[in-house]
Amino acid sequence: MKSASLPRVLPGFTLSLGYTISYLSLIVLIPLAAVFIKTSAMPLDAFWQAVTAPRVLASYRLSFGMALLAAAINSVFGLLLAWSLVRYRFPGKKLVDALVDLPFALPTAVAGIALTALYAGNGWIGRYLDPLGIKVAFGPLGVLVALVFIGLPFVVRTVQPVLEDLDTELEEAATCLGAHRWQTFRHVILPVLQPALMTGFALAFARAVGEYGSVIFIAGNIPMVSEITPLMIISKLEQYDYSGATAIASVMLVVSFLLLLAINGLQAWSARKRGQGPAVASGPRARPPEHSDRDSTSSTARERAQGNAAIGTRSRLAAEPRQGRSE
Amino acid sequence: MAATVSTLYSHHDRAALLESRQATRENPWVKGSILVAALSFFGVFLLLPLLVVFVEALAKGWGTYIDALTEPDARSAIWLTLGAAAISVPLNLVFGVAAAWAITRFEFRGKQLLITLIDLPFSVSPVVAGLVYVLVFSNHGWFGPWLSAHDIKIIFAIPGIVLATVFVTVPFIARELIPLMQAQGREEEEAAVVLGARGWQVFWHVTLPNIRWALLYGVILSNARAMGEFGAVSVVSGHIRGETNTLPLHVEILYNEYNFAAAFAVASLLALLALLTLVVKSWVEWRARRD
């Protein structure tokens, strides 16, 4: 490593990269490859039968349909919540801000039984919906409620930092030019938020498609009606139908890969739009001077957006120490 | 303490500033409707589920609550959960630091691909994460015959639970460190090397102080996930009471036995852990801002 063509001052390249790749291969990549290797050993018609059985098809419809719907609901209310947190003062704001992350921290099984208790016929919410003929728990609507719960922070935490960094000068210019507030929002603010909103949507959707713990308690798991795709894998496994389970898992994995690619693309777009669009994200904070004089910071904004969005945390932590250092 | 007030004030100030300006505020009716919609949604979807856990847990009184947490199966579930997290978090800590060091301190081909691959466990369904280890280590799996010949049990035993927990928490710490270390750049470390510091000295005295809050943050997040993981662990555990039951699985068993008070009592323990995680997270964010 010392003999690399460019002067590589820092030590530990071989060690750290070697360890990273070996660890990732052993824990993640080789086991995941097992799914595809096992699937490729299946006869094609057996594979096709396993992944297109009516019950499995019904589970795709439910999982994907409800995940889409939940992500859409979260996009609307996540935006409202992020907007309220950034733009308004209200009592308990700090608490609300901290609790938005609850679905990340709360184990899914706990969320599952809590939501079931709320929406069951005699629950706090269920008892008011039941007389109206709306049955949430133990049906497809229950799946939707669980997926909304676990997806919410993804949208809030991707939109919030963008909204915080949003330059208000553009809004002032729009107002000076005679735009109504709604017009300003629609034509000035929303275009800047759009990539972040879509990223949040995609993250919430990706998480919802694979979600298991919070859903199985509230779904009721009625065949053809409220069975999600991950549950189909579990039920195949319980019948010792390993190849059937693997076939469905390979379909889900392909969907995960595609979503991951889409999310990466969206985040790159989002970072580009934040980084160089007319509405450069400077806000009231001083932009750290490192931004221009580091050699490899071109990808910084993107990495930041990715990292934070993936874990669903805010750019606060990543951004603040930089400011501290730059001052 | 002065710093808290000032950060509070600056955040407060920003919203106040935006509210005070004609160009960046909405009329009171619009503002009111947005707040009501956002906060009702928050109340129904986040606050009520949290509250109901504690209310249901104490529905039959403190006696039942304490009993549910101290019976032998619950105690063994607590120990197993703590143990699995105690193994998987340090493993992913070392991995996260190594990955962030390689990715942010050196240029190499395929870096973007590596970053994407580190993210992979986030987008894989937990059930699939459990299944992959079944395919590799179960009796019907790749190493099944060899493992059973040597009398080693991984699936439906503790090693499987640890492996599944490690899998789902792989990205947390790396994902926290990479953006931060990328932003900080490598000049400080390079200066240390030029001044004669050795590799570990550089890491210990230059890098670590710069990344400690992000590191702690990543540890907290991955710990919360490790202790709360359900789907992946459920596939590999085999649900043997008192042996391979983690806390979330214990909640499921109690719930399916219609022992709701006990299920919610154990769940409340996990909910407290989640609240503690959020408190520490807020504290770390505050410290990071102050530094």
Tab-separated table of C-alpha atoms in Angstrom, chain A residues 8-13 15-17 19-21 23-24 26-35 37-38 73-74 77-78 80-81 83-90 93-96 98-110 113-119 124-125 138 145 148-149 152 157 163-166 168 171-172 175 181 184 206-207 210-213 216-217 230 233-234 237 240 242 245-246 249 252-253 256-257 260-261 264 283-284 290 293-297 299-300 302-304 306-308 310-311 313-314 316-318 320-322 324-325, chain B residues 8 11-12 14-16 18-19 21-26 30-31 34-35 37-39 41-42 44-53 55-56 88 91-92 94-95 98-99 101-103 105-108 112 114-128 131-136 138 140 142 156 163 166-167 170-172 175-176 178-180 182-190 193-194 198-200 202 210 213-214 217 221 224 227-228 230-231 234-235 248 251-252 255-256 263-264 267 270-271 274-275 277-278 281-282 284-285 288-289 291:
chain	number	residue	atom	x	y	z
A	8	ARG	CA	-1.065	7.471	-0.074
A	9	VAL	CA	-0.157	9.002	3.233
A	10	LEU	CA	-2.635	7.298	5.491
A	11	PRO	CA	-2.096	3.719	6.590
A	12	GLY	CA	-4.498	0.832	6.741
A	13	PHE	CA	-5.955	0.674	3.238
A	15	LEU	CA	-6.482	-3.938	6.209
A	16	SER	CA	-9.656	-1.864	6.315
A	17	LEU	CA	-10.846	-2.614	2.796
A	19	TYR	CA	-11.813	-6.584	6.370
A	20	THR	CA	-14.822	-4.687	5.025
A	21	ILE	CA	-15.138	-6.865	1.958
A	23	TYR	CA	-17.068	-9.304	6.525
A	24	LEU	CA	-19.695	-8.103	4.083
A	26	LEU	CA	-19.485	-13.613	4.837
A	27	ILE	CA	-22.433	-11.997	6.573
A	28	VAL	CA	-24.453	-10.576	3.694
A	29	LEU	CA	-23.373	-11.413	0.164
A	30	ILE	CA	-22.692	-15.152	0.272
A	31	PRO	CA	-25.863	-15.935	2.273
A	32	LEU	CA	-27.911	-13.797	-0.124
A	33	ALA	CA	-26.319	-15.557	-3.072
A	34	ALA	CA	-27.613	-18.807	-1.564
A	35	VAL	CA	-31.138	-17.692	-2.423
A	37	ILE	CA	-28.199	-20.427	-6.291
A	38	LYS	CA	-30.937	-22.478	-4.659
A	73	ILE	CA	-50.368	8.708	2.924
A	74	ASN	CA	-46.994	9.180	4.599
A	77	PHE	CA	-48.770	13.751	6.343
A	78	GLY	CA	-44.986	13.463	6.548
A	80	LEU	CA	-47.265	18.394	6.838
A	81	LEU	CA	-45.410	17.204	9.922
A	83	TRP	CA	-43.485	21.608	7.590
A	84	SER	CA	-44.954	22.142	11.055
A	85	LEU	CA	-41.678	21.208	12.734
A	86	VAL	CA	-39.608	23.589	10.631
A	87	ARG	CA	-41.951	26.502	10.146
A	88	TYR	CA	-44.185	26.798	13.195
A	89	ARG	CA	-43.840	27.224	16.912
A	90	PHE	CA	-46.143	25.108	19.028
A	93	LYS	CA	-42.474	20.703	19.517
A	94	LYS	CA	-39.246	19.184	20.858
A	95	LEU	CA	-41.173	16.139	22.039
A	96	VAL	CA	-42.922	15.718	18.698
A	98	ALA	CA	-37.984	13.399	19.031
A	99	LEU	CA	-40.936	11.000	18.896
A	100	VAL	CA	-41.145	11.069	15.094
A	101	ASP	CA	-38.313	8.529	15.185
A	102	LEU	CA	-40.294	6.165	17.406
A	103	PRO	CA	-41.046	3.678	14.600
A	104	PHE	CA	-37.286	3.285	14.058
A	105	ALA	CA	-36.626	2.590	17.703
A	106	LEU	CA	-39.733	0.640	18.690
A	107	PRO	CA	-39.442	-3.098	17.998
A	108	THR	CA	-41.875	-4.082	15.283
A	109	ALA	CA	-43.565	-6.739	17.405
A	110	VAL	CA	-44.388	-4.119	20.028
A	113	ILE	CA	-49.545	-5.637	19.282
A	114	ALA	CA	-50.022	-1.969	20.224
A	115	LEU	CA	-51.750	-1.161	16.933
A	116	THR	CA	-53.867	-4.301	17.220
A	117	ALA	CA	-54.954	-3.294	20.719
A	118	LEU	CA	-55.896	0.178	19.439
A	119	TYR	CA	-57.849	-0.922	16.379
A	124	TRP	CA	-59.446	2.848	21.909
A	125	ILE	CA	-59.938	3.644	18.220
A	138	PHE	CA	-57.665	-8.374	11.277
A	145	VAL	CA	-52.273	1.111	9.395
A	148	VAL	CA	-48.227	3.827	7.726
A	149	PHE	CA	-46.805	3.592	11.243
A	152	LEU	CA	-43.749	7.794	8.601
A	157	ARG	CA	-36.604	12.773	8.093
A	163	LEU	CA	-36.971	22.262	4.339
A	164	GLU	CA	-34.619	23.541	7.055
A	165	ASP	CA	-31.979	24.432	4.487
A	166	LEU	CA	-34.448	26.016	2.105
A	168	THR	CA	-36.306	31.945	2.011
A	171	GLU	CA	-40.174	32.875	-1.359
A	172	GLU	CA	-39.653	36.556	-0.697
A	175	THR	CA	-44.167	37.259	-2.851
A	181	ARG	CA	-48.834	31.797	-0.799
A	184	THR	CA	-45.316	30.194	-4.045
A	206	ALA	CA	-39.214	-0.266	0.314
A	207	ARG	CA	-39.477	-0.714	4.051
A	210	GLY	CA	-40.643	-6.259	3.372
A	211	GLU	CA	-42.193	-5.459	6.748
A	212	TYR	CA	-43.226	-8.430	8.820
A	213	GLY	CA	-43.292	-7.919	12.587
A	216	ILE	CA	-48.704	-10.063	11.217
A	217	PHE	CA	-50.396	-9.226	14.499
A	230	PRO	CA	-43.159	-12.261	3.823
A	233	ILE	CA	-42.286	-17.292	2.945
A	234	ILE	CA	-42.742	-18.136	6.618
A	237	LEU	CA	-40.860	-22.688	5.657
A	240	TYR	CA	-40.632	-27.493	5.149
A	242	TYR	CA	-37.701	-24.753	1.376
A	245	ALA	CA	-39.930	-20.280	0.250
A	246	THR	CA	-36.705	-19.594	-1.625
A	249	ALA	CA	-37.739	-14.857	-1.467
A	252	MET	CA	-38.720	-10.228	-3.112
A	253	LEU	CA	-34.942	-9.864	-3.343
A	256	SER	CA	-35.440	-5.024	-3.141
A	257	PHE	CA	-32.500	-4.619	-5.524
A	260	LEU	CA	-32.359	0.109	-3.851
A	261	LEU	CA	-31.205	1.195	-7.307
A	264	ASN	CA	-29.845	5.570	-5.008
A	283	GLY	CA	-30.335	28.911	4.907
A	284	PRO	CA	-29.484	30.887	7.978
A	290	GLU	CA	-14.504	23.071	3.673
A	293	ASP	CA	-11.564	23.225	-0.706
A	294	ARG	CA	-11.827	19.514	-0.047
A	295	ASP	CA	-10.770	17.383	-2.937
A	296	SER	CA	-13.431	14.732	-2.710
A	297	THR	CA	-16.403	16.596	-1.368
A	299	SER	CA	-19.989	13.424	-3.471
A	300	THR	CA	-20.350	14.604	0.105
A	302	ARG	CA	-24.992	12.877	-1.798
A	303	GLU	CA	-23.374	10.555	0.693
A	304	ARG	CA	-24.861	12.554	3.474
A	306	GLN	CA	-27.935	8.695	1.423
A	307	GLY	CA	-26.624	7.866	4.815
A	308	ASN	CA	-29.137	9.894	6.661
A	310	ALA	CA	-31.138	5.202	4.684
A	311	ILE	CA	-31.069	5.105	8.417
A	313	THR	CA	-31.823	10.180	10.569
A	314	ARG	CA	-31.454	13.821	9.999
A	316	ARG	CA	-28.097	17.408	11.717
A	317	LEU	CA	-25.464	15.238	13.230
A	318	ALA	CA	-23.458	14.898	10.058
A	320	GLU	CA	-23.158	20.099	12.735
A	321	PRO	CA	-19.672	18.905	13.603
A	322	ARG	CA	-18.552	20.330	10.283
A	324	GLY	CA	-18.231	23.418	14.627
A	325	ARG	CA	-14.930	22.654	12.989
B	8	LEU	CA	-33.297	25.860	21.914
B	11	HIS	CA	-34.323	26.673	16.672
B	12	HIS	CA	-37.160	28.525	18.215
B	14	ARG	CA	-35.790	30.201	13.132
B	15	ALA	CA	-39.458	29.179	13.255
B	16	ALA	CA	-40.317	32.507	14.874
B	18	LEU	CA	-40.256	32.440	9.423
B	19	GLU	CA	-43.582	33.027	11.147
B	21	ARG	CA	-42.214	37.419	7.815
B	22	GLN	CA	-44.985	38.094	5.361
B	23	ALA	CA	-43.289	36.089	2.626
B	24	THR	CA	-42.746	32.915	4.624
B	25	ARG	CA	-45.942	32.546	6.583
B	26	GLU	CA	-49.415	31.293	5.854
B	30	VAL	CA	-54.103	27.608	6.842
B	31	LYS	CA	-51.470	27.396	9.544
B	34	ILE	CA	-51.824	22.258	8.846
B	35	LEU	CA	-50.926	22.051	12.534
B	37	ALA	CA	-53.783	17.781	10.594
B	38	ALA	CA	-50.111	17.106	11.313
B	39	LEU	CA	-50.491	16.829	15.071
B	41	PHE	CA	-51.832	12.320	12.602
B	42	PHE	CA	-48.891	12.306	14.990
B	44	VAL	CA	-53.134	8.821	16.329
B	45	PHE	CA	-50.249	7.047	14.634
B	46	LEU	CA	-47.343	7.596	17.028
B	47	LEU	CA	-48.497	8.716	20.449
B	48	LEU	CA	-51.484	6.417	20.980
B	49	PRO	CA	-49.604	3.195	20.091
B	50	LEU	CA	-46.936	4.156	22.612
B	51	LEU	CA	-49.461	4.988	25.321
B	52	VAL	CA	-51.514	1.858	24.808
B	53	VAL	CA	-48.470	-0.330	25.483
B	55	VAL	CA	-51.761	1.220	29.765
B	56	GLU	CA	-52.305	-2.405	28.732
B	88	SER	CA	-23.618	-8.084	17.223
B	91	LEU	CA	-18.938	-6.742	15.501
B	92	ASN	CA	-20.725	-4.116	13.460
B	94	VAL	CA	-15.520	-2.737	14.058
B	95	PHE	CA	-16.973	-3.290	10.608
B	98	ALA	CA	-13.169	-0.235	8.970
B	99	ALA	CA	-15.633	0.377	6.141
B	101	TRP	CA	-12.006	4.334	6.977
B	102	ALA	CA	-11.546	2.489	3.672
B	103	ILE	CA	-14.302	4.388	1.887
B	105	ARG	CA	-9.768	7.844	3.328
B	106	PHE	CA	-8.841	6.150	0.052
B	107	GLU	CA	-9.828	6.191	-3.580
B	108	PHE	CA	-10.515	2.875	-5.241
B	112	GLN	CA	-20.008	3.362	-4.971
B	114	LEU	CA	-19.454	-1.092	-2.005
B	115	ILE	CA	-21.537	1.671	-0.424
B	116	THR	CA	-24.665	0.297	-2.072
B	117	LEU	CA	-23.860	-3.226	-0.892
B	118	ILE	CA	-23.447	-2.018	2.697
B	119	ASP	CA	-26.983	-0.621	2.425
B	120	LEU	CA	-28.360	-3.921	1.207
B	121	PRO	CA	-29.580	-5.263	4.582
B	122	PHE	CA	-31.807	-2.179	4.903
B	123	SER	CA	-33.813	-3.069	1.842
B	124	VAL	CA	-33.946	-6.832	2.317
B	125	SER	CA	-37.056	-8.059	4.118
B	126	PRO	CA	-36.170	-9.350	7.594
B	127	VAL	CA	-37.867	-12.625	6.747
B	128	VAL	CA	-35.562	-13.075	3.738
B	131	LEU	CA	-34.245	-17.422	5.356
B	132	VAL	CA	-30.762	-17.011	3.855
B	133	TYR	CA	-29.175	-18.437	7.001
B	134	VAL	CA	-31.634	-21.304	6.989
B	135	LEU	CA	-30.533	-22.044	3.416
B	136	VAL	CA	-26.881	-22.030	4.420
B	138	SER	CA	-30.020	-25.730	8.347
B	140	HIS	CA	-31.173	-29.115	4.352
B	142	TRP	CA	-25.176	-26.084	2.272
B	156	PHE	CA	-32.910	-23.040	15.867
B	163	LEU	CA	-26.114	-14.164	12.892
B	166	VAL	CA	-25.750	-9.122	12.884
B	167	PHE	CA	-27.187	-9.228	9.360
B	170	VAL	CA	-24.686	-4.348	9.464
B	171	PRO	CA	-25.249	-0.923	7.879
B	172	PHE	CA	-26.145	1.226	10.909
B	175	ARG	CA	-23.900	4.597	7.423
B	176	GLU	CA	-23.540	7.016	10.301
B	178	ILE	CA	-19.295	7.502	6.142
B	179	PRO	CA	-20.998	10.865	5.484
B	180	LEU	CA	-19.374	12.465	8.507
B	182	GLN	CA	-16.302	12.180	4.114
B	183	ALA	CA	-17.251	15.687	5.136
B	184	GLN	CA	-14.352	16.015	7.552
B	185	GLY	CA	-11.808	15.121	4.917
B	186	ARG	CA	-8.458	13.496	5.527
B	187	GLU	CA	-6.175	16.492	6.097
B	188	GLU	CA	-6.020	16.178	9.870
B	189	GLU	CA	-4.989	12.535	9.704
B	190	GLU	CA	-2.483	13.263	6.973
B	193	VAL	CA	1.121	11.070	9.809
B	194	VAL	CA	3.475	13.690	8.446
B	198	ARG	CA	1.655	5.802	13.732
B	199	GLY	CA	-1.513	4.289	12.282
B	200	TRP	CA	-3.276	3.486	15.526
B	202	VAL	CA	-3.728	8.629	14.226
B	210	ASN	CA	-13.835	13.684	15.598
B	213	TRP	CA	-20.760	11.325	18.608
B	214	ALA	CA	-21.656	9.805	15.270
B	217	TYR	CA	-25.282	7.459	17.650
B	221	LEU	CA	-29.438	2.842	16.669
B	224	ALA	CA	-32.162	-0.670	19.360
B	227	MET	CA	-32.698	-5.886	20.612
B	228	GLY	CA	-35.955	-5.362	18.771
B	230	PHE	CA	-38.378	-9.772	15.081
B	231	GLY	CA	-38.745	-11.092	11.523
B	234	SER	CA	-38.235	-15.423	14.235
B	235	VAL	CA	-37.236	-17.450	11.155
B	248	PRO	CA	-39.767	-9.737	20.867
B	251	VAL	CA	-43.992	-11.001	23.335
B	252	GLU	CA	-45.397	-12.883	20.348
B	255	TYR	CA	-49.782	-12.572	22.850
B	256	ASN	CA	-50.755	-15.658	20.884
B	263	ALA	CA	-47.338	-9.656	26.546
B	264	PHE	CA	-47.731	-5.916	27.019
B	267	ALA	CA	-43.499	-5.139	25.331
B	270	LEU	CA	-38.918	-2.892	24.834
B	271	ALA	CA	-40.884	0.352	24.525
B	274	ALA	CA	-37.023	2.603	22.476
B	275	LEU	CA	-37.731	5.717	24.532
B	277	THR	CA	-32.830	5.249	22.585
B	278	LEU	CA	-34.667	8.402	21.529
B	281	LYS	CA	-30.264	10.204	20.427
B	282	SER	CA	-31.537	13.681	21.284
B	284	VAL	CA	-26.096	13.007	21.262
B	285	GLU	CA	-27.515	15.415	18.693
B	288	ALA	CA	-22.755	17.140	18.515
B	289	ARG	CA	-24.255	20.582	17.948
B	291	ASP	CA	-19.034	20.602	20.009
